[in-house]
XYZ file of C-alpha atoms in Angstrom:
766
model
C -7.405 -18.054 -27.986
C -6.620 -18.772 -24.322
C -7.034 -16.269 -21.504
C -5.460 -15.936 -18.048
C -5.925 -13.977 -14.829
C -2.797 -13.379 -12.703
C -4.755 -13.113 -9.434
C -8.062 -11.842 -8.035
C -9.292 -9.700 -5.082
C -9.738 -11.689 -1.861
C -11.869 -9.520 0.395
C -15.127 -10.138 -1.452
C -17.495 -7.638 -3.110
C -18.836 -6.478 0.283
C -15.620 -7.053 2.271
C -16.917 -10.360 3.604
C -13.417 -11.639 4.467
C -12.531 -8.436 6.332
C -15.471 -8.806 8.682
C -14.866 -12.533 9.127
C -11.209 -11.944 10.040
C -12.006 -9.197 12.524
C -14.734 -11.290 14.126
C -12.277 -14.170 14.491
C -9.556 -11.930 15.940
C -12.031 -10.507 18.443
C -13.006 -14.004 19.559
C -16.580 -13.611 18.313
C -16.395 -16.447 15.783
C -14.538 -19.715 15.324
C -11.849 -20.835 12.905
C -14.541 -22.924 11.204
C -16.689 -19.817 10.709
C -13.731 -17.995 9.164
C -12.910 -20.851 6.829
C -16.545 -21.143 5.722
C -16.543 -17.486 4.596
C -13.184 -17.970 2.858
C -14.280 -21.155 1.096
C -17.478 -19.513 -0.168
C -15.485 -16.572 -1.544
C -12.970 -18.849 -3.268
C -15.753 -20.909 -4.835
C -17.482 -17.768 -6.076
C -14.263 -16.425 -7.627
C -13.408 -19.671 -9.403
C -16.972 -20.058 -10.680
C -17.033 -16.486 -11.974
C -13.818 -16.896 -13.965
C -14.841 -20.302 -15.263
C -18.226 -19.042 -16.461
C -16.517 -16.030 -18.096
C -14.489 -18.432 -20.238
C -11.069 -17.946 -18.630
C -8.853 -20.970 -19.340
C -5.991 -20.354 -16.891
C -7.643 -19.633 -13.539
C -5.347 -19.046 -10.545
C -5.556 -20.783 -7.168
C -3.561 -20.177 -3.966
C -3.868 -16.429 -4.532
C -6.422 -16.248 -1.713
C -4.817 -15.283 1.609
C -5.779 -14.404 5.175
C -2.994 -11.817 5.236
C -0.597 -11.831 2.270
C 1.006 -14.231 -0.161
C 4.548 -13.726 1.158
C 3.482 -14.633 4.690
C 1.729 -17.670 3.184
C 5.071 -18.653 1.643
C 6.845 -18.149 4.973
C 4.281 -20.527 6.476
C 4.777 -23.021 3.626
C 8.522 -23.001 4.294
C 8.154 -23.174 8.084
C 10.356 -20.067 8.375
C 8.885 -18.961 11.705
C 11.116 -16.731 13.863
C 11.971 -18.322 17.213
C 10.110 -15.690 19.252
C 6.752 -17.165 18.225
C 7.580 -20.476 19.972
C 6.316 -22.586 17.085
C 7.076 -26.253 17.763
C 6.593 -27.678 14.273
C 3.793 -29.356 12.371
C 1.206 -27.595 10.211
C 1.192 -23.869 10.986
C -2.118 -22.834 12.509
C -3.961 -19.567 12.858
C -2.319 -18.642 16.169
C 1.241 -18.714 14.826
C 0.262 -17.275 11.436
C -1.571 -14.255 12.857
C 1.052 -13.705 15.570
C 3.664 -13.257 12.842
C 1.352 -10.808 11.071
C -0.063 -8.864 14.010
C 2.036 -9.707 17.063
C 0.459 -10.853 20.303
C 0.461 -9.886 23.963
C 4.078 -10.930 24.473
C 5.942 -10.548 21.182
C 5.859 -7.979 18.356
C 4.802 -8.637 14.792
C 7.228 -9.101 11.934
C 8.069 -6.095 9.792
C 5.478 -4.971 7.267
C 6.376 -3.069 4.114
C 4.909 -2.077 0.757
C 4.549 -4.617 -2.046
C 6.752 -3.032 -4.706
C 5.226 0.342 -5.678
C 1.650 -0.446 -4.606
C -0.397 0.390 -1.498
C -0.587 -3.317 -0.697
C 1.666 -4.560 2.112
C 3.422 -7.799 2.951
C 5.031 -9.285 6.037
C 8.798 -9.381 5.500
C 10.415 -12.788 6.153
C 13.208 -12.791 8.771
C 15.904 -15.275 7.784
C 19.319 -16.286 9.031
C 21.859 -19.079 8.523
C 20.174 -20.808 11.481
C 16.654 -20.749 9.995
C 15.274 -24.275 9.831
C 12.904 -24.830 6.924
C 10.177 -27.474 6.747
C 7.026 -28.051 4.716
C 4.613 -26.528 7.214
C 1.603 -25.295 5.222
C -0.146 -27.353 2.551
C -2.402 -24.478 1.502
C -1.360 -24.464 -2.176
C -2.244 -28.131 -2.613
C -5.442 -28.035 -0.561
C -6.790 -25.030 -2.505
C -6.002 -26.702 -5.824
C -7.920 -29.799 -4.678
C -10.751 -27.624 -3.387
C -11.181 -25.978 -6.802
C -10.912 -29.304 -8.606
C -13.678 -30.750 -6.424
C -15.841 -27.860 -7.646
C -15.077 -28.775 -11.259
C -12.508 -26.023 -11.881
C -8.974 -26.981 -12.946
C -6.755 -24.137 -11.752
C -3.188 -22.949 -12.076
C -1.652 -23.038 -8.567
C 0.358 -19.883 -7.883
C 3.497 -19.778 -5.727
C 5.783 -16.867 -4.868
C 8.938 -17.920 -6.692
C 11.904 -19.065 -4.588
C 14.305 -16.347 -5.714
C 11.846 -13.477 -5.307
C 10.935 -14.831 -1.859
C 14.561 -14.600 -0.738
C 15.167 -11.226 -2.390
C 12.095 -9.830 -0.601
C 13.280 -11.162 2.760
C 15.582 -9.533 5.284
C 18.375 -10.818 7.476
C 17.171 -11.446 11.033
C 18.392 -9.140 13.771
C 21.947 -9.882 14.846
C 23.005 -11.656 11.647
C 26.400 -10.742 10.192
C 26.278 -8.142 7.412
C 28.137 -10.534 5.128
C 25.206 -12.984 5.198
C 23.574 -13.464 1.793
C 19.889 -14.318 1.729
C 20.434 -16.157 -1.552
C 22.735 -18.580 0.288
C 19.501 -20.146 1.599
C 18.296 -21.110 -1.881
C 19.443 -24.726 -1.572
C 17.639 -24.939 1.779
C 14.218 -23.898 0.482
C 14.212 -25.644 -2.903
C 13.555 -29.123 -1.412
C 10.286 -27.776 0.027
C 9.298 -26.256 -3.306
C 9.969 -29.685 -4.832
C 7.653 -31.312 -2.264
C 4.894 -28.828 -3.086
C 5.323 -29.355 -6.828
C 5.297 -33.136 -6.409
C 2.043 -32.993 -4.432
C 0.457 -30.656 -6.976
C 1.361 -33.018 -9.817
C -0.063 -35.956 -7.869
C -3.277 -33.963 -7.359
C -3.610 -33.508 -11.119
C -2.209 -30.037 -11.795
C -1.007 -29.514 -15.358
C 0.172 -25.899 -14.967
C 1.944 -24.042 -12.176
C 2.633 -20.308 -11.911
C 5.699 -18.933 -10.117
C 5.468 -15.214 -9.410
C 8.975 -13.752 -9.784
C 8.265 -10.002 -9.795
C 11.769 -9.079 -8.626
C 12.863 -9.704 -12.216
C 11.625 -6.191 -13.041
C 14.100 -4.626 -10.600
C 17.757 -3.753 -11.168
C 19.445 -7.056 -10.338
C 23.116 -7.858 -9.988
C 24.723 -10.679 -11.947
C 24.759 -13.036 -8.950
C 21.047 -12.397 -8.357
C 20.212 -13.240 -11.959
C 22.383 -16.337 -11.678
C 20.242 -17.456 -8.721
C 17.204 -17.694 -11.033
C 19.120 -19.954 -13.398
C 20.329 -22.129 -10.512
C 16.909 -22.353 -8.887
C 14.982 -23.468 -11.951
C 17.728 -25.837 -13.058
C 17.465 -27.485 -9.632
C 13.656 -27.633 -9.905
C 13.638 -28.914 -13.494
C 13.258 -32.618 -12.725
C 10.509 -31.978 -10.167
C 8.699 -29.757 -12.667
C 8.913 -32.343 -15.443
C 5.433 -33.032 -16.768
C 4.103 -29.631 -15.696
C 3.677 -26.506 -17.776
C 5.538 -23.784 -15.897
C 4.634 -20.084 -16.118
C 7.015 -17.462 -14.715
C 4.987 -14.311 -14.064
C 6.449 -10.798 -13.797
C 4.637 -7.511 -13.263
C 4.657 -3.806 -12.339
C 7.420 -2.628 -14.699
C 9.632 -3.354 -17.681
C 11.864 -6.391 -17.486
C 15.460 -5.225 -18.138
C 17.234 -6.746 -21.115
C 19.627 -8.888 -19.033
C 16.762 -10.155 -16.873
C 14.739 -10.917 -20.007
C 17.640 -12.939 -21.347
C 17.918 -14.854 -18.072
C 14.170 -15.437 -17.849
C 13.783 -16.750 -21.376
C 16.719 -19.120 -20.821
C 15.421 -20.762 -17.633
C 15.321 -24.547 -17.559
C 11.973 -26.307 -17.575
C 9.913 -23.167 -18.152
C 7.002 -23.265 -20.576
C 5.642 -19.710 -20.493
C 6.522 -16.134 -19.605
C 4.121 -13.508 -18.258
C 4.776 -9.794 -18.757
C 3.103 -6.557 -17.706
C 2.609 -4.771 -21.019
C 0.761 -1.821 -19.444
C 3.590 -0.529 -17.259
C 6.154 -2.426 -19.306
C 5.969 -0.786 -22.701
C 9.698 -1.276 -23.254
C 9.230 -4.999 -22.627
C 6.812 -5.060 -25.555
C 9.561 -3.759 -27.833
C 12.026 -6.228 -26.282
C 9.701 -9.131 -27.056
C 9.389 -7.968 -30.654
C 13.140 -7.474 -31.105
C 14.565 -10.378 -29.065
C 11.684 -12.782 -29.593
C 10.403 -15.638 -27.461
C 12.090 -19.077 -27.551
C 10.458 -21.411 -30.029
C 7.558 -23.391 -28.638
C 7.131 -21.232 -25.535
C 3.969 -19.385 -24.498
C 3.669 -15.634 -24.068
C 1.141 -14.507 -21.441
C 0.558 -10.938 -22.593
C -0.621 -8.671 -19.751
C -2.527 -6.074 -21.763
C -5.465 -5.447 -19.402
C -4.455 -3.138 -16.559
C -4.668 -4.876 -13.184
C -3.832 -1.732 -11.200
C -6.381 0.788 -12.393
C -10.127 0.950 -12.916
C -10.348 2.393 -16.421
C -12.037 0.293 -19.065
C -9.481 -1.205 -21.400
C -9.089 0.360 -24.821
C -9.986 -2.924 -26.488
C -9.113 -1.783 -30.017
C -5.617 -0.722 -28.907
C -5.058 -3.934 -26.930
C -6.248 -6.073 -29.808
C -3.788 -4.305 -32.099
C -0.966 -5.000 -29.629
C -1.936 -8.650 -29.389
C -2.107 -9.024 -33.153
C 1.417 -7.626 -33.442
C 2.589 -10.253 -30.940
C 1.006 -13.104 -32.886
C 3.709 -12.637 -35.467
C 6.354 -13.176 -32.783
C 5.030 -16.249 -30.948
C 2.290 -17.651 -33.157
C -1.453 -17.655 -32.586
C -1.493 -20.895 -30.551
C 1.198 -19.694 -28.106
C -0.261 -16.284 -27.247
C -2.381 -16.008 -24.101
C -4.326 -12.847 -23.179
C -3.755 -11.853 -19.557
C -3.990 -9.107 -16.975
C -0.909 -6.984 -16.336
C -0.782 -8.189 -12.711
C -3.154 -9.536 -10.067
C -6.539 -7.846 -10.015
C -6.293 -7.590 -6.226
C -5.067 -4.018 -6.761
C -8.393 -2.937 -8.217
C -11.980 -2.910 -6.926
C -14.125 -6.037 -7.190
C -17.282 -5.442 -9.248
C -18.776 -2.395 -10.924
C -22.241 -3.984 -10.659
C -22.292 -2.947 -6.981
C -21.982 0.754 -7.909
C -25.646 1.669 -8.256
C -25.174 5.358 -7.398
C -22.110 6.153 -9.505
C -22.542 8.811 -12.191
C -23.588 6.928 -15.346
C -21.162 8.713 -17.672
C -18.165 8.060 -15.428
C -19.351 4.497 -14.793
C -19.227 3.829 -18.543
C -15.501 4.647 -18.482
C -14.682 2.071 -15.796
C -13.934 -1.631 -15.376
C -13.404 -3.311 -11.994
C -11.992 -6.818 -11.519
C -15.153 -8.633 -12.640
C -15.344 -6.479 -15.776
C -11.640 -6.956 -16.493
C -12.153 -10.721 -16.495
C -14.757 -10.187 -19.231
C -12.386 -7.862 -21.143
C -9.614 -10.484 -21.079
C -11.952 -13.138 -22.422
C -13.372 -10.796 -25.082
C -9.868 -10.041 -26.358
C -9.044 -13.731 -26.456
C -12.166 -14.497 -28.473
C -11.483 -11.593 -30.817
C -8.008 -12.955 -31.539
C -9.595 -16.312 -32.310
C -11.892 -14.656 -34.861
C -14.941 -14.525 -32.583
C -15.064 -10.788 -31.983
C -18.152 -9.492 -30.172
C -18.904 -6.493 -32.393
C -21.465 -4.930 -30.062
C -19.180 -5.232 -27.034
C -16.242 -3.656 -28.896
C -18.470 -0.877 -30.275
C -19.763 0.000 -26.794
C -16.187 0.081 -25.533
C -15.115 2.392 -28.379
C -18.032 4.726 -27.633
C -17.051 4.901 -23.942
C -13.436 5.671 -24.870
C -14.574 8.491 -27.160
C -16.937 9.848 -24.507
C -14.138 10.095 -21.992
C -11.794 11.845 -24.415
C -14.347 14.495 -25.326
C -16.152 15.051 -22.013
C -16.027 18.713 -20.863
C -15.959 17.628 -17.199
C -12.441 16.213 -17.644
C -10.613 19.448 -18.499
C -10.436 22.781 -16.636
C -8.412 25.398 -18.498
C -7.899 27.589 -15.411
C -6.429 24.679 -13.437
C -4.161 23.694 -16.309
C -2.808 27.242 -16.608
C -2.108 27.451 -12.859
C -0.231 24.153 -12.932
C 1.760 25.182 -16.024
C 2.787 28.416 -14.259
C 4.598 26.401 -11.559
C 7.561 25.822 -13.845
C 10.612 27.918 -13.139
C 10.467 27.921 -9.314
C 11.446 25.285 -6.759
C 8.918 26.676 -4.225
C 11.270 26.418 -1.275
C 10.629 28.461 1.877
C 13.003 31.431 1.977
C 14.318 30.926 5.555
C 16.555 27.925 6.416
C 14.940 25.265 8.606
C 17.247 25.932 11.587
C 16.092 29.563 11.797
C 12.466 28.517 11.327
C 12.699 26.022 14.184
C 14.068 28.741 16.475
C 11.179 31.047 15.574
C 8.658 28.250 16.073
C 10.074 27.288 19.473
C 9.744 30.848 20.724
C 6.076 30.739 19.797
C 5.226 27.147 20.780
C 7.479 26.820 23.853
C 7.679 23.025 23.684
C 9.766 20.851 26.030
C 12.656 18.765 24.714
C 11.453 15.454 23.268
C 7.964 16.847 22.550
C 5.235 14.225 22.332
C 2.526 14.013 19.687
C 0.471 11.475 17.752
C 0.161 11.081 14.008
C -3.437 12.225 13.535
C -6.264 9.737 13.873
C -7.730 8.292 17.068
C -9.827 5.112 17.317
C -12.796 4.973 14.983
C -15.528 3.555 17.214
C -18.717 1.871 16.012
C -20.724 4.861 17.270
C -18.554 7.244 15.284
C -18.917 5.210 12.113
C -22.679 5.074 12.680
C -22.889 8.876 12.958
C -21.025 9.377 9.685
C -23.124 6.712 7.972
C -26.400 8.227 9.174
C -25.329 11.710 8.104
C -24.440 10.487 4.614
C -27.796 8.709 4.436
C -29.497 11.962 5.580
C -30.967 10.214 8.630
C -29.595 12.942 10.907
C -29.359 16.691 10.310
C -26.149 18.635 9.743
C -26.635 20.225 13.157
C -26.856 16.791 14.822
C -23.801 15.600 12.885
C -21.684 18.625 13.836
C -22.737 18.235 17.472
C -21.730 14.554 17.510
C -18.353 15.194 15.866
C -17.700 18.130 18.193
C -18.382 15.874 21.176
C -15.914 13.287 19.830
C -13.230 15.938 19.216
C -13.747 17.236 22.753
C -13.276 13.713 24.113
C -10.052 13.210 22.132
C -8.669 16.597 23.207
C -9.442 15.856 26.856
C -7.745 12.443 26.665
C -4.586 14.005 25.229
C -4.549 16.765 27.839
C -4.958 14.201 30.621
C -2.112 12.179 29.113
C -0.046 15.404 28.981
C 0.736 15.151 25.256
C 2.448 18.319 24.021
C 1.103 18.830 20.485
C -2.451 17.613 20.035
C -4.563 16.306 17.185
C -8.336 16.427 16.831
C -8.517 12.696 16.070
C -10.083 13.011 12.597
C -13.565 11.778 13.645
C -15.112 13.348 10.544
C -12.965 11.212 8.242
C -13.461 7.619 7.202
C -10.306 7.636 5.090
C -7.461 10.144 4.806
C -7.614 10.297 1.003
C -11.321 9.791 0.413
C -12.158 12.655 2.780
C -10.167 15.168 0.730
C -11.173 13.769 -2.621
C -14.831 14.231 -1.731
C -14.191 17.959 -1.429
C -11.999 18.421 -4.491
C -13.257 18.764 -8.053
C -12.164 16.127 -10.578
C -12.809 13.208 -8.183
C -15.494 10.509 -8.228
C -16.350 8.024 -5.469
C -17.618 4.492 -5.220
C -19.886 2.812 -2.689
C -18.102 -0.551 -2.698
C -14.812 0.034 -4.526
C -12.775 -1.503 -1.706
C -9.178 -2.627 -2.182
C -7.097 -4.584 0.336
C -4.157 -2.706 1.860
C -2.991 -5.263 4.421
C -4.645 -7.970 6.521
C -8.264 -6.942 6.985
C -7.524 -3.285 6.242
C -9.335 -2.100 3.120
C -9.328 1.297 1.454
C -11.707 2.809 -1.069
C -9.503 4.804 -3.457
C -11.091 7.856 -5.073
C -11.155 8.032 -8.855
C -9.376 11.049 -10.342
C -11.104 11.502 -13.684
C -10.429 15.205 -14.415
C -8.494 18.331 -13.513
C -8.306 18.956 -9.758
C -9.153 22.110 -7.800
C -10.435 23.079 -4.314
C -13.795 24.861 -4.430
C -14.016 25.451 -0.653
C -12.016 25.015 2.593
C -11.965 21.371 3.690
C -10.616 21.130 7.249
C -10.513 24.666 8.608
C -13.853 24.451 10.438
C -12.892 21.330 12.397
C -9.302 22.419 13.100
C -10.366 25.810 14.465
C -13.040 24.124 16.577
C -10.436 21.789 18.079
C -7.900 24.577 18.691
C -10.543 26.569 20.558
C -10.863 23.670 23.019
C -7.270 23.771 24.265
C -4.384 26.179 24.931
C -1.954 23.555 23.591
C -0.923 23.556 19.913
C -3.436 21.705 17.738
C -2.195 20.224 14.486
C -4.126 20.891 11.310
C -4.226 17.540 9.506
C -3.935 17.283 5.718
C -3.044 14.581 3.241
C -0.260 15.569 0.862
C -0.572 15.685 -2.926
C 1.723 12.720 -3.639
C -0.176 10.504 -1.206
C -3.554 11.554 -2.589
C -2.198 10.712 -6.042
C -0.654 7.358 -5.108
C -3.678 6.254 -3.086
C -6.200 7.076 -5.808
C -7.117 5.507 -9.111
C -5.477 8.130 -11.300
C -6.516 9.268 -14.757
C -4.288 7.681 -17.403
C -4.744 10.334 -20.091
C -2.008 12.692 -18.824
C 1.312 12.282 -16.954
C 0.914 11.592 -13.223
C 3.084 14.567 -12.283
C 0.669 16.986 -13.958
C -2.181 15.662 -11.831
C 0.028 15.846 -8.741
C 0.852 19.514 -9.307
C -2.869 20.270 -9.580
C -3.507 18.565 -6.232
C -0.556 20.432 -4.675
C -2.094 23.776 -5.612
C -5.391 22.738 -4.026
C -3.671 21.699 -0.776
C -1.652 24.953 -0.801
C -4.892 26.933 -0.553
C -5.982 24.812 2.414
C -2.642 25.279 4.204
C -2.881 29.050 3.834
C -6.472 29.073 5.120
C -5.476 26.992 8.157
C -2.652 29.396 8.949
C -4.993 32.380 8.591
C -7.361 30.600 10.974
C -4.751 30.508 13.741
C -3.422 26.955 13.307
C 0.291 27.107 14.165
C 1.215 23.471 13.393
C 0.093 21.897 10.119
C 0.817 18.280 9.208
C 0.807 17.381 5.518
C 1.058 13.604 5.377
C 3.120 12.073 2.606
C 2.748 8.482 3.751
C 2.918 7.210 0.179
C 5.794 9.258 -1.245
C 8.238 6.334 -1.057
C 5.592 3.934 -2.317
C 5.467 5.652 -5.696
C 9.212 5.380 -6.272
C 9.736 3.636 -9.627
C 11.199 0.137 -9.460
C 14.080 1.019 -11.783
C 16.850 3.271 -10.456
C 17.141 5.127 -13.755
C 13.644 6.544 -13.151
C 14.127 7.570 -9.495
C 15.476 11.083 -10.011
C 12.612 12.286 -12.202
C 9.940 10.950 -9.838
C 11.580 12.307 -6.691
C 12.053 15.704 -8.322
C 8.350 16.249 -9.060
C 7.115 14.453 -5.926
C 9.261 16.503 -3.527
C 8.504 19.662 -5.500
C 4.768 18.963 -5.135
C 5.119 18.790 -1.350
C 7.060 22.055 -1.193
C 4.400 23.790 -3.292
C 1.822 23.104 -0.576
C 3.576 25.114 2.140
C 5.985 27.495 0.414
C 3.921 30.550 1.378
C 3.547 30.100 5.154
C 5.273 32.207 7.807
C 8.462 31.044 9.527
C 6.552 30.603 12.794
C 4.111 28.115 11.242
C 5.494 24.622 11.805
C 5.038 22.224 8.907
C 5.041 18.508 9.750
C 4.888 15.547 7.417
C 4.491 11.832 8.048
C 5.675 8.710 6.234
C 5.002 5.056 7.023
C 5.861 1.446 6.187
C 8.420 1.688 3.426
C 12.181 1.552 3.120
C 13.204 5.199 3.448
C 16.961 4.824 3.688
C 17.555 5.068 -0.044
C 15.598 8.335 -0.358
C 16.737 10.089 2.830
C 18.288 12.976 0.893
C 15.002 13.562 -0.926
C 13.202 13.517 2.431
C 15.594 16.206 3.653
C 14.934 18.100 0.413
C 11.204 18.223 1.243
C 12.240 20.963 3.711
C 9.570 20.106 6.310
C 10.114 21.457 9.814
C 9.306 18.086 11.427
C 8.943 14.607 9.978
C 7.359 11.696 11.834
C 8.285 8.385 10.309
C 7.688 4.666 10.854
C 10.586 3.053 12.672
C 9.648 0.510 15.323
C 8.276 -2.328 13.205
C 11.229 -2.251 10.813
C 13.790 -3.011 13.540
C 14.764 0.665 13.639
C 16.709 0.346 10.389
C 15.896 4.009 9.694
C 18.371 4.913 12.439
C 21.180 3.215 10.506
C 21.107 6.134 8.043
C 22.085 8.527 10.810
C 24.673 6.119 12.208
C 26.269 6.168 8.771
C 26.735 9.913 8.882
C 23.682 11.522 7.284
C 23.062 14.864 8.982
C 19.456 15.808 9.623
C 18.791 19.277 10.981
C 15.003 19.430 11.044
C 12.732 17.930 13.688
C 12.258 14.177 13.424
C 10.074 11.657 15.220
C 10.952 8.034 14.412
C 8.004 5.968 15.673
C 8.507 4.493 19.146
C 5.852 1.767 18.931
C 3.936 -0.219 16.311
C 0.281 0.764 16.051
C -0.619 -2.112 13.712
C -0.290 -4.568 16.580
C -2.632 -4.769 19.595
C 0.411 -5.201 21.817
C 0.997 -2.444 24.437
C 4.696 -1.532 24.837
C 6.070 -0.812 28.300
C 7.535 2.529 29.407
C 10.953 0.897 29.622
C 10.730 -0.514 26.098
C 9.798 2.873 24.651
C 12.500 4.631 26.694
C 15.029 2.161 25.311
C 13.952 3.027 21.764
C 14.242 6.757 22.467
C 17.734 6.296 23.905
C 18.781 4.464 20.736
C 17.527 7.461 18.759
C 19.427 9.899 20.978
C 22.626 8.015 20.184
C 22.399 9.268 16.593
C 20.055 12.289 16.732
C 20.352 15.596 18.551
C 18.125 16.067 21.609
C 16.758 19.358 20.293
C 15.299 17.839 17.107
C 13.885 14.533 18.406
C 10.121 14.044 18.790
C 8.376 11.137 20.516
C 5.368 9.613 18.716
C 3.803 6.331 17.559
C 4.574 4.847 14.156
C 1.302 5.848 12.540
C -2.309 6.934 13.144
C -4.430 5.177 15.774
C -7.714 4.704 13.896
C -7.435 0.903 13.689
C -6.824 0.456 17.433
C -9.181 0.398 20.417
C -9.125 2.917 23.256
C -8.244 0.074 25.638
C -5.000 -0.266 23.672
C -4.392 3.396 22.836
C -4.658 4.911 26.306
C -2.127 2.656 28.069
C 0.263 2.776 25.083
C 0.220 6.586 24.984
C 0.477 6.738 28.788
C 3.671 4.710 28.576
C 4.945 6.799 25.652
C 4.541 10.065 27.578
C 6.045 8.505 30.711
C 9.084 7.384 28.692
C 9.581 10.902 27.293
C 9.353 12.414 30.786
C 11.719 9.806 32.202
C 14.384 10.640 29.645
C 13.866 14.389 30.075
C 14.570 13.923 33.783
C 17.636 11.820 33.043
C 18.959 14.402 30.577
C 18.370 17.235 33.055
C 20.283 15.391 35.778
C 23.341 14.944 33.561
C 23.688 18.646 32.766
């Protein structure tokens, strides 16, 4: 029985690619050095899958930034501002699109469906000139073949590429991105032709937009695209891969009718309805079913007995020789290898499977279907499943009762936001257009060393506290010198905004090397929520009070919200996600109340990932938004009117959930705006009334570029055209931890200068 992996993590087991990229960007290593690291990682990945017995091994899933940007490079769809003159796209143009440079901003970045992975959004227009400008897919296929591994080259499908794109600034609203289909298909044909000439026998097109709610003309585009590609694809086996959700019935009908397609890949973990659809509607005769039964988005060991049962039921639909065992999606959304976790609790470790282990699970299921079941392997898996179900560390009756008692109240603060803002202003006495930052300040090498040495017990707690206090003092002084109105302590004690809280909450476990790529070189190490969640002790009060004692200005207490902790963790799969979220909300509520009691007047509860968790199907939106927004309100429903509650959101499309954002009932929301061409402001231009404080980001912190005072002032004036002066805040898009002080200080200097300039202009017009 054949087996298949949709995609694999790129960063390496010890984040080798991250460090190589950052060294290259800093000018400390050459392009050749970078490519050597990348080539070694690719070779290791292909060898691992080949030795594990995987038949359909992917290539062209390795990327220096993301697979959509790779496709933009392949198509030569470079916006004019990058001054690309044609030919093969090199590192300079590629990374300028991703990160910006000294003279031009980066392209927009947004979340990849409902994951914490990001992609660079293509900017297209009727004037976009396409050309075959990156031969990466072909060169990587040849590279693997030279190593003795015949791979399945993977391309982002042409229709999904266009549906994930956006119209360039200034393009008429009537412009349809799908009108460009005939312009990009010739390049896809060139790529396919070269892959065939190189010896490829299979090709995988990722068309994940098929799981979304698509209009009839969008579904028709799939039929048109693959009909046009049919002759070029002749002689190749063609797999169309979908993932992350159920495929709707109409989309399923379209997919299984596509010309020239040999196989269909489905996520059967998050797509349980698709499983029933396959059984009822069937698969066209002679076609392959790539059954994604091993979860590519979580770290729990697969229930092999249950998956085998599912696969056996599908054999009756497609036949034994046409069923391929697969992952539900790319394994890039999970950690790399459990072997590297030498300090993880042995019981919890037995419940887990990272990417390397999932490759083994896929192969074991394939062999079992072929009658070669590894009895010992399956028995060990069954024992681990039973251990997890019965472990007393998973369940806490007191926590479950507290969460169950939440039903029956919406946990909304009693006083309307307008009255709360008046009470807060009397206490805080802020100027119009108050300035603030989002939370973190640059994480220097010295700071990381201090945290590392403290964890390794190389320095005492007293030495650690002294070092962190010194860093907080430095950050406070910088903000005071810059004349920022509401300060932050810079979060020097935190490596990661979710990991930090998880380490202090019960029900969480942590890895040493469980890194997952978020975007570019940015990696996160998601906590593992294995049991019921509670807060044994205060988590941030000590540091927040210390920082507030250093300044007469308001100091924000900085917390991560329950929905973001949930969405940025590997979550237990033995109870509904909302139940876990309510437990986290109650824990954060205790922290909020302790901060308030400690004299902190402004408390920020970040919900950066609230939009990220929105289901891909509209029919499921209302239920998710109800419990997600409710969870946020639980955290702060008990504070006084004079305590100002902030929240922050970043890098998603917020326009379709603006009413839910309003329903969160925060006093102030800071929200990403600058990198997305200020499309957030269009909501307010279209008549949505927002009465709470709001700070749309005035500059992009994910780019090293430093915006001028005039540029920031122009952004603020655009905001004032649609937002009232009394509610507008001035702040960056996101936290500053990934930037250097040489970038942060001048950018914040210009931000404060822009706010003061506009205050003066507003005063003179009164």
